[in-house]
CSV table of C-alpha atoms in Angstrom, one decimal:
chain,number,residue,atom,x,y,z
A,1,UNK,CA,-3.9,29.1,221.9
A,2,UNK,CA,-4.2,30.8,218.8
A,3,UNK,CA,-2.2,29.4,215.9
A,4,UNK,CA,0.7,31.4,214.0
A,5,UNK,CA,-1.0,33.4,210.7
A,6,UNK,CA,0.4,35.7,208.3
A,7,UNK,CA,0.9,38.3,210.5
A,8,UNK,CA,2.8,36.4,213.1
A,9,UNK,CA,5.2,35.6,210.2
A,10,UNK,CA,5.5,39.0,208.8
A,11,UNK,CA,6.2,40.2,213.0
A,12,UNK,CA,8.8,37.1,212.8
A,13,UNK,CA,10.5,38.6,210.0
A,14,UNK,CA,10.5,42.2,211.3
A,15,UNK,CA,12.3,41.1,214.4
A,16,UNK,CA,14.6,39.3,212.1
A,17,UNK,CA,15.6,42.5,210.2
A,18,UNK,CA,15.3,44.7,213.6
A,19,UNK,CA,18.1,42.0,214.6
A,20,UNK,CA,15.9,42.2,217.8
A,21,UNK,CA,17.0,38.2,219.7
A,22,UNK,CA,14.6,38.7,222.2
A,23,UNK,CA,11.4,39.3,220.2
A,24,UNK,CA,12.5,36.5,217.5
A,25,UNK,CA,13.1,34.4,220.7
A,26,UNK,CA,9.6,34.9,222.5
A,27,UNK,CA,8.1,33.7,219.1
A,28,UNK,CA,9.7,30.2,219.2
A,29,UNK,CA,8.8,27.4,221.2
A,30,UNK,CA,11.0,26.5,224.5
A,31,UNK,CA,12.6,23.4,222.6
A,32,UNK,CA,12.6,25.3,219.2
A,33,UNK,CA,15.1,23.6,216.4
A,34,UNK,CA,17.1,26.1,213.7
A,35,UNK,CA,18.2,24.3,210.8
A,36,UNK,CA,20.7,26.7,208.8
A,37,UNK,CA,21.4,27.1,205.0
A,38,UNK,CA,24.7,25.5,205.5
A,39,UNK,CA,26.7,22.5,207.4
A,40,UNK,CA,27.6,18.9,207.5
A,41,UNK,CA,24.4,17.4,208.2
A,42,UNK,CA,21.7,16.4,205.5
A,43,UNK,CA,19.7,19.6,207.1
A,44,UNK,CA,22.5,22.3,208.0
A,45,UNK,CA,23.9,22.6,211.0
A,46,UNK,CA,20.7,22.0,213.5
A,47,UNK,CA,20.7,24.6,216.8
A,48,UNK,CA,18.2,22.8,219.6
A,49,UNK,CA,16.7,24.6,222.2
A,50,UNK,CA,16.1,28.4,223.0
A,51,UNK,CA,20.1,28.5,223.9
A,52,UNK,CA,21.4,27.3,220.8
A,53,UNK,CA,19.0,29.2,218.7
A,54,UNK,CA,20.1,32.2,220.2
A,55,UNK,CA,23.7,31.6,219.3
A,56,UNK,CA,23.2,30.5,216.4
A,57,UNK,CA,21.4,33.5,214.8
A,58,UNK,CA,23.3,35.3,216.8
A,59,UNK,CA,26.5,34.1,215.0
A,60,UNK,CA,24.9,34.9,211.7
A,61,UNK,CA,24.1,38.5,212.4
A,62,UNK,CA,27.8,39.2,213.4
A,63,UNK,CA,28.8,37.5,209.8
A,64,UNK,CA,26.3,39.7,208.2
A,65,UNK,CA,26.1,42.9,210.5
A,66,UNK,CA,23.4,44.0,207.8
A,67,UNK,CA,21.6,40.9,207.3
A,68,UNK,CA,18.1,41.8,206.3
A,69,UNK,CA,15.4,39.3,204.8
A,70,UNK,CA,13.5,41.4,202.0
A,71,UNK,CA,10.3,41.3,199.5
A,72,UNK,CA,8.5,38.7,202.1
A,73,UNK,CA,5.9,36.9,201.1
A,74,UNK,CA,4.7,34.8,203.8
A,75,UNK,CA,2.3,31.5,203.9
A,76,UNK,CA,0.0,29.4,206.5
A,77,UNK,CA,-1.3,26.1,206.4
A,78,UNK,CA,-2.5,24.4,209.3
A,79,UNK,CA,0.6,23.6,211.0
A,80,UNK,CA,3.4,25.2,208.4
A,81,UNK,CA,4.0,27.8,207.0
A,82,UNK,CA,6.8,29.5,205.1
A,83,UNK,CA,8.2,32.6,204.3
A,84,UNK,CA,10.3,33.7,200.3
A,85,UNK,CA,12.3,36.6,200.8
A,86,UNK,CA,15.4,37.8,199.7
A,87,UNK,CA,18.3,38.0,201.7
A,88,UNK,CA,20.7,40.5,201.6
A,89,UNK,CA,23.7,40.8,203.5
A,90,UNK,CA,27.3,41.8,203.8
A,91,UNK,CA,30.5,39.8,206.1
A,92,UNK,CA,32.7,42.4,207.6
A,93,UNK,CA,35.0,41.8,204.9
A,94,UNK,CA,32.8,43.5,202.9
A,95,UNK,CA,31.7,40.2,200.2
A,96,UNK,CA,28.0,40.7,199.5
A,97,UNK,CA,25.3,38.0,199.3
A,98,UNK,CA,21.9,38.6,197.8
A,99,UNK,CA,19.5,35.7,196.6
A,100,UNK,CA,16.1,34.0,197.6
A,101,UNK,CA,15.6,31.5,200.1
A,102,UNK,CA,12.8,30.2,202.2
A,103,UNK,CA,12.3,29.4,205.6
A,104,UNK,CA,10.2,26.8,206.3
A,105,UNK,CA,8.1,26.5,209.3
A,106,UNK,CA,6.5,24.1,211.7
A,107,UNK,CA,4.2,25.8,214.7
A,108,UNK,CA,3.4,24.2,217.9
A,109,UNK,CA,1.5,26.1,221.1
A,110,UNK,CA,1.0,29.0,218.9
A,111,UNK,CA,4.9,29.3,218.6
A,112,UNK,CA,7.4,28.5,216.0
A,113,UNK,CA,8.9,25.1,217.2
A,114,UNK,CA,11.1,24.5,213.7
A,115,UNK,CA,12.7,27.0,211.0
A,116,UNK,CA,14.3,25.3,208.3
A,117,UNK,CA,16.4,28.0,206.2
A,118,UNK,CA,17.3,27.2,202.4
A,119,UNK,CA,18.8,29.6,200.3
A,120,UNK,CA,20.0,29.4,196.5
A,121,UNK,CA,23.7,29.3,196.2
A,122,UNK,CA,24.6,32.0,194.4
A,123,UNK,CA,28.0,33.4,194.3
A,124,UNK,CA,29.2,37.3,195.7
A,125,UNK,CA,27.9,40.5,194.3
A,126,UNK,CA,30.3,42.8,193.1
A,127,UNK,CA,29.2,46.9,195.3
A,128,UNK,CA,27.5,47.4,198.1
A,129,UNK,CA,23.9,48.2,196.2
A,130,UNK,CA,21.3,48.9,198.3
């Protein structure tokens, strides 16, 4: 099976932006792990398994209807790999986030089998600049 490169992170993050589950999904292992930016473990809230993961990033597109992940710059090696973008995105409230974050990345079978989101904390953006 061929291992992830930077193309298959680059496809990753188009399906991200596209807000497309089921492409995003077929990319992740069957017993894939989603740590988010935020929760009350040490790591975020931790989604297991192709249900949760679903949800879970499912969940954050409906807080962010425009989520998108921008300026990529994505990274291999061996096993990991990671991916600095910026995100932007808006709640339905209209409060506006912008600011860099990584995911990081462990593959397995040719698949992603962890993503590990970090983002900075950075507070609101004043308009909707795009």
């Amino acid at each position: 099976m061929r291992q992830p490169d930077v193309e298959f992170l680059k496809a990753f993050s188009d399906a991200l932006n596209r807000h497309d589950i089921d492409a995003v999904m077929e990319m992740m292992t069957d017993d894939c792990v989603f740590h988010a930016i935020a929760g009350p473990e040490l790591v975020g809230n931790s989604f297991v398994g192709q249900a949760e993961v679903r949800q879970g990033l499912e969940n954050a597109w409906k807080s962010a209807p425009d989520a998108c992940w921008v300026d990529g710059e994505h990274f291999v090696i061996g096993d990991r790999g990671f991916s600095e973008t910026t995100y932007k995105g808006t709640t339905p409230d209209g409060v506006r986030s912008e600011a860099r974050m990584i995911d990081a990345f462990t593959f397995r079978d040719g698949k992603i089998a962890v993503k590990n989101a970090f983002r900075k904390n950075r507070p609101p953006i004043a308009g909707h600049n795009d």
